[in-house]
PDB file of C-alpha atoms and ligand atoms in Angstrom:
ATOM      1  CA  MET C   1     -17.587 -10.897  -2.301  1.00 95.00           C
ATOM      2  CA  ARG C   2     -14.235  -9.433  -3.784  1.00 97.00           C
ATOM      3  CA  HIS C   3     -11.183  -9.904  -1.580  1.00 98.00           C
ATOM      4  CA  VAL C   4      -8.468  -7.228  -1.254  1.00 98.00           C
ATOM      5  CA  ILE C   5      -5.176  -7.569   0.502  1.00 99.00           C
ATOM      6  CA  VAL C   6      -3.485  -4.766   2.212  1.00 99.00           C
ATOM      7  CA  THR C   7       0.015  -5.172   3.478  1.00 98.00           C
ATOM      8  CA  GLY C   8       1.004  -2.837   6.591  1.00 98.00           C
ATOM      9  CA  GLY C   9      -2.595  -3.068   8.055  1.00 98.00           C
ATOM     10  CA  SER C  10      -1.631  -2.674  11.480  1.00 98.00           C
ATOM     11  CA  ARG C  11      -1.470   1.235  12.091  1.00 96.00           C
ATOM     12  CA  GLY C  12      -0.970   4.327   9.980  1.00 95.00           C
ATOM     13  CA  LEU C  13      -2.566   4.344   6.814  1.00 97.00           C
ATOM     14  CA  GLY C  14      -3.133   0.722   6.242  1.00 98.00           C
ATOM     15  CA  ALA C  15      -5.358   0.629   9.479  1.00 98.00           C
ATOM     16  CA  VAL C  16      -7.764   3.344   7.663  1.00 98.00           C
ATOM     17  CA  MET C  17      -7.702   1.449   4.799  1.00 98.00           C
ATOM     18  CA  ILE C  18      -8.394  -1.887   6.011  1.00 98.00           C
ATOM     19  CA  GLU C  19     -11.366  -0.501   8.128  1.00 98.00           C
ATOM     20  CA  GLY C  20     -12.799   1.668   5.390  1.00 98.00           C
ATOM     21  CA  LEU C  21     -12.676  -1.444   2.731  1.00 98.00           C
ATOM     22  CA  LEU C  22     -14.118  -3.562   5.250  1.00 98.00           C
ATOM     23  CA  ALA C  23     -16.968  -0.968   5.843  1.00 98.00           C
ATOM     24  CA  ASP C  24     -17.320  -0.927   1.956  1.00 98.00           C
ATOM     25  CA  GLY C  25     -18.170  -4.790   1.950  1.00 98.00           C
ATOM     26  CA  TYR C  26     -14.852  -6.005   0.863  1.00 98.00           C
ATOM     27  CA  ARG C  27     -13.093  -9.370   2.459  1.00 98.00           C
ATOM     28  CA  VAL C  28      -9.685  -7.857   3.429  1.00 98.00           C
ATOM     29  CA  SER C  29      -6.374  -9.780   4.423  1.00 98.00           C
ATOM     30  CA  THR C  30      -3.537  -7.956   5.612  1.00 98.00           C
ATOM     31  CA  CYS C  31      -0.112  -8.650   7.559  1.00 98.00           C
ATOM     32  CA  SER C  32       2.366  -6.714   9.444  1.00 98.00           C
ATOM     33  CA  ARG C  33       5.378  -8.097  11.422  1.00 98.00           C
ATOM     34  CA  LYS C  34       3.190  -7.041  14.868  1.00 97.00           C
ATOM     35  CA  LYS C  35      -0.073  -7.811  15.938  1.00 97.00           C
ATOM     36  CA  THR C  36      -1.685  -4.222  17.221  1.00 97.00           C
ATOM     37  CA  ASP C  37      -4.738  -3.980  19.718  1.00 97.00           C
ATOM     38  CA  ASN C  38      -6.490  -2.531  16.315  1.00 97.00           C
ATOM     39  CA  ILE C  39      -5.792  -5.753  14.442  1.00 98.00           C
ATOM     40  CA  ALA C  40      -7.365  -7.916  17.594  1.00 98.00           C
ATOM     41  CA  ARG C  41     -10.100  -5.564  17.747  1.00 98.00           C
ATOM     42  CA  LEU C  42     -11.268  -6.279  13.928  1.00 98.00           C
ATOM     43  CA  GLU C  43     -10.588  -9.928  14.443  1.00 98.00           C
ATOM     44  CA  ALA C  44     -13.199  -9.736  17.208  1.00 98.00           C
ATOM     45  CA  HIS C  45     -15.636  -7.133  15.424  1.00 98.00           C
ATOM     46  CA  PRO C  46     -18.976  -8.934  15.283  1.00 98.00           C
ATOM     47  CA  GLU C  47     -19.585  -7.198  11.701  1.00 98.00           C
ATOM     48  CA  TYR C  48     -16.164  -7.089   9.883  1.00 98.00           C
ATOM     49  CA  GLY C  49     -14.345 -10.358  11.775  1.00 98.00           C
ATOM     50  CA  PRO C  50     -15.813 -12.893   9.535  1.00 98.00           C
ATOM     51  CA  TYR C  51     -14.518 -10.954   6.753  1.00 98.00           C
ATOM     52  CA  PHE C  52     -10.920 -10.021   8.226  1.00 98.00           C
ATOM     53  CA  PHE C  53      -7.664 -11.980   8.192  1.00 98.00           C
ATOM     54  CA  TRP C  54      -4.498 -11.022   9.452  1.00 98.00           C
ATOM     55  CA  GLN C  55      -0.943 -13.175   9.558  1.00 98.00           C
ATOM     56  CA  ALA C  56       2.566 -12.031  10.375  1.00 98.00           C
ATOM     57  CA  CYS C  57       4.404 -11.424   7.777  1.00 98.00           C
ATOM     58  CA  GLU C  58       7.805  -9.573   7.239  1.00 98.00           C
ATOM     59  CA  VAL C  59       7.524  -7.870   3.641  1.00 98.00           C
ATOM     60  CA  GLY C  60      10.838  -8.123   1.982  1.00 98.00           C
ATOM     61  CA  GLU C  61      11.269 -11.727   2.699  1.00 98.00           C
ATOM     62  CA  ALA C  62       9.831 -13.355  -0.250  1.00 98.00           C
ATOM     63  CA  ASP C  63       9.242 -16.770   1.414  1.00 98.00           C
ATOM     64  CA  GLN C  64       7.036 -15.165   4.278  1.00 98.00           C
ATOM     65  CA  VAL C  65       5.588 -13.145   1.336  1.00 98.00           C
ATOM     66  CA  ASP C  66       4.486 -16.381  -0.564  1.00 98.00           C
ATOM     67  CA  ALA C  67       3.252 -17.761   2.281  1.00 98.00           C
ATOM     68  CA  PHE C  68       1.124 -15.271   3.545  1.00 98.00           C
ATOM     69  CA  VAL C  69      -0.617 -14.889  -0.049  1.00 98.00           C
ATOM     70  CA  GLU C  70      -1.449 -18.200   0.294  1.00 98.00           C
ATOM     71  CA  ALA C  71      -2.872 -18.283   3.442  1.00 98.00           C
ATOM     72  CA  ALA C  72      -5.140 -15.384   2.182  1.00 98.00           C
ATOM     73  CA  VAL C  73      -5.841 -16.513  -0.658  1.00 98.00           C
ATOM     74  CA  ALA C  74      -6.930 -20.167   0.738  1.00 98.00           C
ATOM     75  CA  TRP C  75      -8.795 -18.241   3.630  1.00 98.00           C
ATOM     76  CA  ALA C  76     -10.576 -16.234   0.850  1.00 98.00           C
ATOM     77  CA  GLY C  77     -11.854 -19.517  -0.777  1.00 97.00           C
ATOM     78  CA  ASP C  78     -14.103 -18.954  -3.794  1.00 94.00           C
ATOM     79  CA  ASP C  79     -13.886 -15.272  -3.525  1.00 95.00           C
ATOM     80  CA  GLY C  80     -10.133 -15.813  -4.690  1.00 96.00           C
ATOM     81  CA  LEU C  81      -8.179 -12.326  -4.962  1.00 97.00           C
ATOM     82  CA  TRP C  82      -9.388  -8.803  -6.611  1.00 97.00           C
ATOM     83  CA  GLY C  83      -6.772  -6.471  -4.969  1.00 98.00           C
ATOM     84  CA  LEU C  84      -3.663  -5.945  -3.609  1.00 98.00           C
ATOM     85  CA  VAL C  85      -2.702  -2.578  -2.018  1.00 99.00           C
ATOM     86  CA  ASN C  86       1.140  -2.619  -1.345  1.00 99.00           C
ATOM     87  CA  ASN C  87       1.209  -0.294   1.690  1.00 98.00           C
ATOM     88  CA  ALA C  88       3.908  -1.514   4.039  1.00 98.00           C
ATOM     89  CA  GLY C  89       6.891   0.769   4.140  1.00 98.00           C
ATOM     90  CA  VAL C  90       9.405   2.285   6.278  1.00 98.00           C
ATOM     91  CA  ALA C  91      11.128   5.670   6.130  1.00 96.00           C
ATOM     92  CA  GLN C  92      14.553   6.719   7.729  1.00 96.00           C
ATOM     93  CA  ALA C  93      15.544  10.351   7.723  1.00 94.00           C
ATOM     94  CA  GLY C  94      19.696  10.979   7.672  1.00 96.00           C
ATOM     95  CA  ILE C  95      22.058  12.274   5.257  1.00 97.00           C
ATOM     96  CA  LEU C  96      23.659  10.099   2.697  1.00 98.00           C
ATOM     97  CA  ALA C  97      27.394  10.794   3.448  1.00 98.00           C
ATOM     98  CA  SER C  98      26.853   8.918   6.823  1.00 98.00           C
ATOM     99  CA  PHE C  99      23.522   7.162   6.249  1.00 98.00           C
ATOM    100  CA  PRO C 100      24.425   3.528   7.351  1.00 98.00           C
ATOM    101  CA  ASN C 101      24.334   1.131   3.865  1.00 98.00           C
ATOM    102  CA  VAL C 102      22.497  -1.412   6.198  1.00 98.00           C
ATOM    103  CA  GLU C 103      19.648   1.136   6.587  1.00 98.00           C
ATOM    104  CA  SER C 104      19.592   1.922   2.665  1.00 98.00           C
ATOM    105  CA  GLU C 105      19.355  -1.913   2.245  1.00 98.00           C
ATOM    106  CA  ARG C 106      16.498  -2.374   4.626  1.00 98.00           C
ATOM    107  CA  ILE C 107      14.520   0.568   2.930  1.00 98.00           C
ATOM    108  CA  ILE C 108      15.066  -0.873  -0.616  1.00 98.00           C
ATOM    109  CA  LYS C 109      14.470  -4.364   0.838  1.00 98.00           C
ATOM    110  CA  ILE C 110      10.809  -3.820   2.392  1.00 98.00           C
ATOM    111  CA  ASN C 111       9.664  -0.757   0.166  1.00 98.00           C
ATOM    112  CA  LEU C 112      10.929  -1.689  -3.211  1.00 98.00           C
ATOM    113  CA  LEU C 113      11.699  -5.511  -3.416  1.00 98.00           C
ATOM    114  CA  GLY C 114       8.462  -6.152  -1.025  1.00 98.00           C
ATOM    115  CA  THR C 115       6.363  -4.303  -3.292  1.00 99.00           C
ATOM    116  CA  ILE C 116       7.756  -6.325  -6.177  1.00 99.00           C
ATOM    117  CA  GLN C 117       7.368  -9.904  -4.100  1.00 98.00           C
ATOM    118  CA  MET C 118       4.061  -9.013  -3.213  1.00 98.00           C
ATOM    119  CA  ALA C 119       2.882  -8.227  -6.614  1.00 99.00           C
ATOM    120  CA  ARG C 120       4.478 -11.290  -7.942  1.00 98.00           C
ATOM    121  CA  ALA C 121       2.591 -13.502  -5.510  1.00 98.00           C
ATOM    122  CA  ALA C 122      -0.670 -11.778  -6.052  1.00 98.00           C
ATOM    123  CA  SER C 123      -0.603 -11.568  -9.858  1.00 98.00           C
ATOM    124  CA  LYS C 124       0.188 -15.274  -9.887  1.00 97.00           C
ATOM    125  CA  VAL C 125      -2.948 -15.705  -8.368  1.00 97.00           C
ATOM    126  CA  MET C 126      -4.822 -13.080 -10.370  1.00 97.00           C
ATOM    127  CA  LEU C 127      -3.626 -14.697 -13.457  1.00 96.00           C
ATOM    128  CA  ALA C 128      -4.714 -18.162 -12.399  1.00 95.00           C
ATOM    129  CA  GLN C 129      -8.284 -16.919 -12.033  1.00 93.00           C
ATOM    130  CA  LYS C 130     -10.605 -17.133 -15.053  1.00 78.00           C
ATOM    131  CA  PRO C 131     -11.148 -13.652 -16.460  1.00 63.00           C
ATOM    132  CA  SER C 132     -14.728 -14.434 -16.211  1.00 62.00           C
ATOM    133  CA  GLU C 133     -14.801 -15.263 -12.255  1.00 58.00           C
ATOM    134  CA  ASN C 134     -13.133 -11.764 -11.051  1.00 56.00           C
ATOM    135  CA  GLN C 135     -13.137  -9.598 -14.065  1.00 72.00           C
ATOM    136  CA  GLY C 136      -9.134  -9.256 -14.053  1.00 93.00           C
ATOM    137  CA  GLY C 137      -7.939  -7.529 -10.886  1.00 97.00           C
ATOM    138  CA  ARG C 138      -6.128  -4.501  -9.460  1.00 98.00           C
ATOM    139  CA  ILE C 139      -2.851  -3.649  -7.985  1.00 98.00           C
ATOM    140  CA  ILE C 140      -2.164  -0.608  -6.057  1.00 99.00           C
ATOM    141  CA  ASN C 141       1.311   0.643  -4.965  1.00 99.00           C
ATOM    142  CA  ILE C 142       1.621   3.012  -2.460  1.00 98.00           C
ATOM    143  CA  SER C 143       4.775   5.602  -3.132  1.00 98.00           C
ATOM    144  CA  SER C 144       5.218   9.076  -2.303  1.00 98.00           C
ATOM    145  CA  ILE C 145       5.713  12.320  -3.792  1.00 97.00           C
ATOM    146  CA  ILE C 146       9.435  12.189  -2.646  1.00 97.00           C
ATOM    147  CA  GLY C 147       9.823   9.502  -5.315  1.00 97.00           C
ATOM    148  CA  THR C 148       9.303  12.009  -8.097  1.00 95.00           C
ATOM    149  CA  ARG C 149      10.195  15.616  -5.917  1.00 94.00           C
ATOM    150  CA  GLY C 150      12.965  14.194  -3.866  1.00 94.00           C
ATOM    151  CA  TYR C 151      13.511  15.778  -0.248  1.00 91.00           C
ATOM    152  CA  ASN C 152      16.923  16.566   1.668  1.00 92.00           C
ATOM    153  CA  GLY C 153      17.652  13.658   3.760  1.00 95.00           C
ATOM    154  CA  LEU C 154      15.798  10.935   2.381  1.00 96.00           C
ATOM    155  CA  SER C 155      17.617   9.641  -0.688  1.00 98.00           C
ATOM    156  CA  ALA C 156      17.246   6.011  -0.447  1.00 98.00           C
ATOM    157  CA  TYR C 157      13.594   6.485   0.522  1.00 98.00           C
ATOM    158  CA  SER C 158      13.317   8.535  -2.499  1.00 98.00           C
ATOM    159  CA  ALA C 159      15.076   5.967  -4.689  1.00 98.00           C
ATOM    160  CA  SER C 160      12.860   3.077  -3.253  1.00 98.00           C
ATOM    161  CA  LYS C 161       9.288   5.118  -4.187  1.00 98.00           C
ATOM    162  CA  ALA C 162      10.499   6.121  -7.662  1.00 98.00           C
ATOM    163  CA  GLY C 163      11.492   2.745  -8.157  1.00 98.00           C
ATOM    164  CA  VAL C 164       7.775   1.761  -7.067  1.00 98.00           C
ATOM    165  CA  ASP C 165       6.677   3.893  -9.850  1.00 98.00           C
ATOM    166  CA  GLY C 166       8.651   2.358 -12.447  1.00 98.00           C
ATOM    167  CA  PHE C 167       7.573  -0.732 -11.112  1.00 98.00           C
ATOM    168  CA  SER C 168       3.561   0.144 -11.445  1.00 98.00           C
ATOM    169  CA  ARG C 169       4.210   1.527 -15.027  1.00 98.00           C
ATOM    170  CA  ALA C 170       6.409  -1.856 -16.361  1.00 98.00           C
ATOM    171  CA  LEU C 171       3.851  -4.418 -14.702  1.00 98.00           C
ATOM    172  CA  ALA C 172       0.672  -2.367 -15.900  1.00 98.00           C
ATOM    173  CA  ARG C 173       2.280  -3.318 -19.435  1.00 98.00           C
ATOM    174  CA  GLU C 174       2.548  -6.931 -18.615  1.00 98.00           C
ATOM    175  CA  LEU C 175      -0.829  -7.445 -16.902  1.00 98.00           C
ATOM    176  CA  GLY C 176      -3.025  -5.222 -18.857  1.00 97.00           C
ATOM    177  CA  ARG C 177      -4.438  -7.770 -21.300  1.00 96.00           C
ATOM    178  CA  ARG C 178      -6.111  -9.606 -18.430  1.00 95.00           C
ATOM    179  CA  GLN C 179      -7.850  -6.450 -17.370  1.00 96.00           C
ATOM    180  CA  ILE C 180      -5.486  -6.507 -14.024  1.00 97.00           C
ATOM    181  CA  THR C 181      -4.552  -2.726 -13.575  1.00 98.00           C
ATOM    182  CA  VAL C 182      -1.454  -1.471 -11.790  1.00 98.00           C
ATOM    183  CA  ASN C 183      -1.388   2.069 -10.442  1.00 98.00           C
ATOM    184  CA  SER C 184       0.632   4.040  -7.795  1.00 98.00           C
ATOM    185  CA  VAL C 185      -0.928   6.316  -5.466  1.00 98.00           C
ATOM    186  CA  ALA C 186       1.842   9.092  -4.166  1.00 98.00           C
ATOM    187  CA  PRO C 187       0.720  10.822  -1.063  1.00 98.00           C
ATOM    188  CA  GLY C 188       2.231  14.140   0.106  1.00 96.00           C
ATOM    189  CA  TYR C 189       2.807  14.453   3.587  1.00 92.00           C
ATOM    190  CA  VAL C 190       0.254  12.498   5.931  1.00 92.00           C
ATOM    191  CA  ALA C 191      -0.038  12.724   9.435  1.00 84.00           C
ATOM    192  CA  THR C 192       0.907   9.172  10.742  1.00 82.00           C
ATOM    193  CA  GLU C 193       3.744   7.911  12.956  1.00 81.00           C
ATOM    194  CA  MET C 194       5.975   7.829   9.863  1.00 80.00           C
ATOM    195  CA  SER C 195       5.787  11.425   9.259  1.00 79.00           C
ATOM    196  CA  SER C 196       5.838  12.222  13.315  1.00 81.00           C
ATOM    197  CA  THR C 197       9.851  12.924  12.856  1.00 80.00           C
ATOM    198  CA  LEU C 198       9.173  16.035  11.083  1.00 84.00           C
ATOM    199  CA  SER C 199       9.445  18.811  13.401  1.00 88.00           C
ATOM    200  CA  PRO C 200       6.967  21.428  14.168  1.00 90.00           C
ATOM    201  CA  SER C 201       8.677  24.099  11.896  1.00 92.00           C
ATOM    202  CA  GLN C 202       9.247  21.530   8.885  1.00 89.00           C
ATOM    203  CA  LEU C 203       5.426  20.729   9.187  1.00 90.00           C
ATOM    204  CA  LYS C 204       4.409  24.482   9.200  1.00 92.00           C
ATOM    205  CA  GLN C 205       6.581  25.089   6.118  1.00 93.00           C
ATOM    206  CA  ILE C 206       4.868  21.925   4.304  1.00 92.00           C
ATOM    207  CA  VAL C 207       1.466  23.124   5.286  1.00 95.00           C
ATOM    208  CA  GLY C 208       2.488  27.090   4.141  1.00 96.00           C
ATOM    209  CA  ARG C 209       3.361  25.793   0.657  1.00 94.00           C
ATOM    210  CA  THR C 210       0.415  23.717   0.127  1.00 96.00           C
ATOM    211  CA  PRO C 211      -2.142  25.495  -2.143  1.00 97.00           C
ATOM    212  CA  LEU C 212      -4.933  23.732  -0.113  1.00 97.00           C
ATOM    213  CA  GLY C 213      -3.444  24.671   3.237  1.00 96.00           C
ATOM    214  CA  ARG C 214      -3.366  21.422   4.903  1.00 94.00           C
ATOM    215  CA  LEU C 215      -1.603  17.776   5.410  1.00 93.00           C
ATOM    216  CA  ALA C 216      -3.654  14.767   3.921  1.00 95.00           C
ATOM    217  CA  ASP C 217      -5.125  12.875   6.025  1.00 95.00           C
ATOM    218  CA  GLU C 218      -5.624   8.823   6.066  1.00 97.00           C
ATOM    219  CA  ASP C 219      -8.700   9.322   4.297  1.00 97.00           C
ATOM    220  CA  ASP C 220      -7.965  11.395   1.439  1.00 98.00           C
ATOM    221  CA  ILE C 221      -5.186   8.259   0.667  1.00 98.00           C
ATOM    222  CA  LEU C 222      -8.133   5.853   1.464  1.00 98.00           C
ATOM    223  CA  ASN C 223     -10.433   7.442  -1.198  1.00 98.00           C
ATOM    224  CA  ALA C 224      -7.924   7.292  -3.999  1.00 98.00           C
ATOM    225  CA  VAL C 225      -7.549   3.476  -3.385  1.00 98.00           C
ATOM    226  CA  ARG C 226     -11.017   2.933  -2.907  1.00 98.00           C
ATOM    227  CA  PHE C 227     -11.633   4.426  -6.672  1.00 98.00           C
ATOM    228  CA  PHE C 228      -8.584   2.476  -8.119  1.00 98.00           C
ATOM    229  CA  LEU C 229     -10.374  -0.706  -6.553  1.00 98.00           C
ATOM    230  CA  SER C 230     -13.648   0.198  -8.128  1.00 97.00           C
ATOM    231  CA  ASP C 231     -15.106  -0.708 -11.759  1.00 96.00           C
ATOM    232  CA  GLY C 232     -15.017   2.970 -12.616  1.00 96.00           C
ATOM    233  CA  ALA C 233     -10.914   2.960 -12.711  1.00 97.00           C
ATOM    234  CA  ARG C 234     -11.173  -0.046 -15.386  1.00 96.00           C
ATOM    235  CA  MET C 235      -9.395   1.852 -18.204  1.00 97.00           C
ATOM    236  CA  ILE C 236      -6.652   3.689 -16.223  1.00 98.00           C
ATOM    237  CA  THR C 237      -3.395   1.829 -15.689  1.00 98.00           C
ATOM    238  CA  GLY C 238       0.080   2.568 -15.020  1.00 98.00           C
ATOM    239  CA  GLN C 239      -0.616   5.880 -13.703  1.00 98.00           C
ATOM    240  CA  THR C 240       0.754   7.742 -10.502  1.00 98.00           C
ATOM    241  CA  LEU C 241      -1.890   9.620  -8.772  1.00 98.00           C
ATOM    242  CA  ILE C 242      -0.395  12.112  -6.668  1.00 98.00           C
ATOM    243  CA  ILE C 243      -2.532  13.378  -3.509  1.00 98.00           C
ATOM    244  CA  ASP C 244      -0.595  16.214  -1.817  1.00 96.00           C
ATOM    245  CA  GLY C 245      -3.033  19.055  -1.905  1.00 97.00           C
ATOM    246  CA  GLY C 246      -0.870  20.810  -4.661  1.00 97.00           C
ATOM    247  CA  ILE C 247       2.294  21.122  -3.136  1.00 95.00           C
ATOM    248  CA  SER C 248       4.361  19.419  -5.943  1.00 93.00           C
ATOM    249  CA  THR C 249       2.436  21.622  -8.790  1.00 88.00           C
TER     250      THR C 249
HETATM  251  N1  NAP O 301       3.160   9.033   6.687  1.00 66.79           N
HETATM  252  C1  NAP O 301       3.418   9.928   5.603  1.00 66.79           C
HETATM  253  O1  NAP O 301       3.637  11.086   5.304  1.00 66.79           O
HETATM  254  C2  NAP O 301       3.498   8.969   3.914  1.00 66.79           C
HETATM  255  C3  NAP O 301       3.597   9.990   2.876  1.00 66.79           C
HETATM  256  C4  NAP O 301       3.870   9.581   1.345  1.00 66.79           C
HETATM  257  C5  NAP O 301       3.772   7.883   1.395  1.00 66.79           C
HETATM  258  N2  NAP O 301       3.671   6.986   2.729  1.00 66.79           N
HETATM  259  C6  NAP O 301       3.526   5.450   2.427  1.00 66.79           C
HETATM  260  O2  NAP O 301       2.560   5.047   2.992  1.00 66.79           O
HETATM  261  C7  NAP O 301       2.710   3.879   3.274  1.00 66.79           C
HETATM  262  C8  NAP O 301       2.187   3.888   4.650  1.00 66.79           C
HETATM  263  O3  NAP O 301       2.629   4.295   5.770  1.00 66.79           O
HETATM  264  P1  NAP O 301       2.418   5.097   7.004  1.00 66.79           P
HETATM  265  O4  NAP O 301       2.608   6.566   7.448  1.00 66.79           O
HETATM  266  O5  NAP O 301       1.198   4.402   7.323  1.00 66.79           O
HETATM  267  O6  NAP O 301       3.417   4.077   8.188  1.00 66.79           O
HETATM  268  P2  NAP O 301       3.361   3.668   9.520  1.00 66.79           P
HETATM  269  O7  NAP O 301       2.385   4.503  10.351  1.00 66.79           O
HETATM  270  O8  NAP O 301       4.689   3.584  10.123  1.00 66.79           O
HETATM  271  O9  NAP O 301       2.916   2.197   9.188  1.00 66.79           O
HETATM  272  C9  NAP O 301       3.733   1.320   8.581  1.00 66.79           C
HETATM  273  C10 NAP O 301       2.926  -0.045   8.549  1.00 66.79           C
HETATM  274  O10 NAP O 301       3.792  -1.189   7.636  1.00 66.79           O
HETATM  275  C11 NAP O 301       3.848  -2.500   8.173  1.00 66.79           C
HETATM  276  N3  NAP O 301       5.200  -2.537   8.058  1.00 66.79           N
HETATM  277  C12 NAP O 301       6.565  -1.845   7.716  1.00 66.79           C
HETATM  278  N4  NAP O 301       7.548  -2.579   7.212  1.00 66.79           N
HETATM  279  C13 NAP O 301       6.877  -4.017   7.301  1.00 66.79           C
HETATM  280  C14 NAP O 301       7.487  -5.491   6.810  1.00 66.79           C
HETATM  281  N5  NAP O 301       8.733  -5.318   6.646  1.00 66.79           N
HETATM  282  N6  NAP O 301       6.719  -6.238   6.445  1.00 66.79           N
HETATM  283  C15 NAP O 301       5.457  -5.920   6.716  1.00 66.79           C
HETATM  284  N7  NAP O 301       4.901  -4.862   7.240  1.00 66.79           N
HETATM  285  C16 NAP O 301       5.841  -4.046   7.627  1.00 66.79           C
HETATM  286  C17 NAP O 301       4.107  -1.693  10.088  1.00 66.79           C
HETATM  287  O11 NAP O 301       3.692  -2.730  10.740  1.00 66.79           O
HETATM  288  P3  NAP O 301       4.707  -3.602  11.833  1.00 66.79           P
HETATM  289  O12 NAP O 301       6.129  -2.470  11.959  1.00 66.79           O
HETATM  290  O13 NAP O 301       4.433  -4.184  12.391  1.00 66.79           O
HETATM  291  O14 NAP O 301       5.467  -4.406  10.749  1.00 66.79           O
HETATM  292  C18 NAP O 301       2.951  -0.456   9.537  1.00 66.79           C
HETATM  293  O15 NAP O 301       1.492  -1.443   9.665  1.00 66.79           O
HETATM  294  C19 NAP O 301       4.121   3.659   3.272  1.00 66.79           C
HETATM  295  O16 NAP O 301       4.452   2.896   2.173  1.00 66.79           O
HETATM  296  C20 NAP O 301       4.804   5.077   3.285  1.00 66.79           C
HETATM  297  O17 NAP O 301       6.094   4.954   2.565  1.00 66.79           O
HETATM  298  C21 NAP O 301       3.510   7.776   3.981  1.00 66.79           C
END
């Protein structure tokens, strides 16, 4: 059974991803700072529970990241580690001139440093596996179209996601010879708690400018993650796949 770590599975995109991947037959580990009812439900789920692992972990704190990955891999036993989906992230809007430095530091620490720390811990495990045991591996980093397009009032967030895309490209070169692929998935606007700060008029404007005429939903992002985790994506690495209904074309 293939084991995949998805960070930030307690709600939003991560919650849909972990349940979708459990339904696909993956063994799934996740972390978040707080345990939600959804996590408790999956732990007690008759079908998914035995293949599901959650542990509290603050992404951005290297020691906690290492401890979480170690615990998840120990739990998975002989299944080792096939994939990592770096999904945990935070956003905070504000005009830079009055944006507190501490907020910029928090965003960069969680979104960018946290992604690097997780990929470091996971790639250590993947590289230690014999290629024949697991046939390489997959690292998928959730970035955002805001990393390439920018957005008024989201400069620190945009910088963190542009950093994630650059990180994916460089790490893809480093891990390619071991058949470990590294790609970014860059959603446009998805209706989750994170995008709930957008006003109805902002949302209307975004939908109006989107060729496909709607916001993405969580399943649209899950489907891209499914593909990158699959054997069918084995020759694709170092890419950023934009899922935005065409708004950034
Ligand atoms: N929603 C969108 O429109 C959109 C668009 C483009 C990209 N994205 C990206 O997609 C990813 C998921 O976004 P979302 O909309 O699902 O966000 P969300 O609903 O706010 O969920 C974020 C998840 O990350 C976890 N998390 C946050 N900080 C963490 C930390 N330091 N350590 C561990 N877990 C942490 C949260 O749990 P705790 O708070 O309990 O820790 C939660 O499970 C993010 O990387 C985001 O940047 C979202």
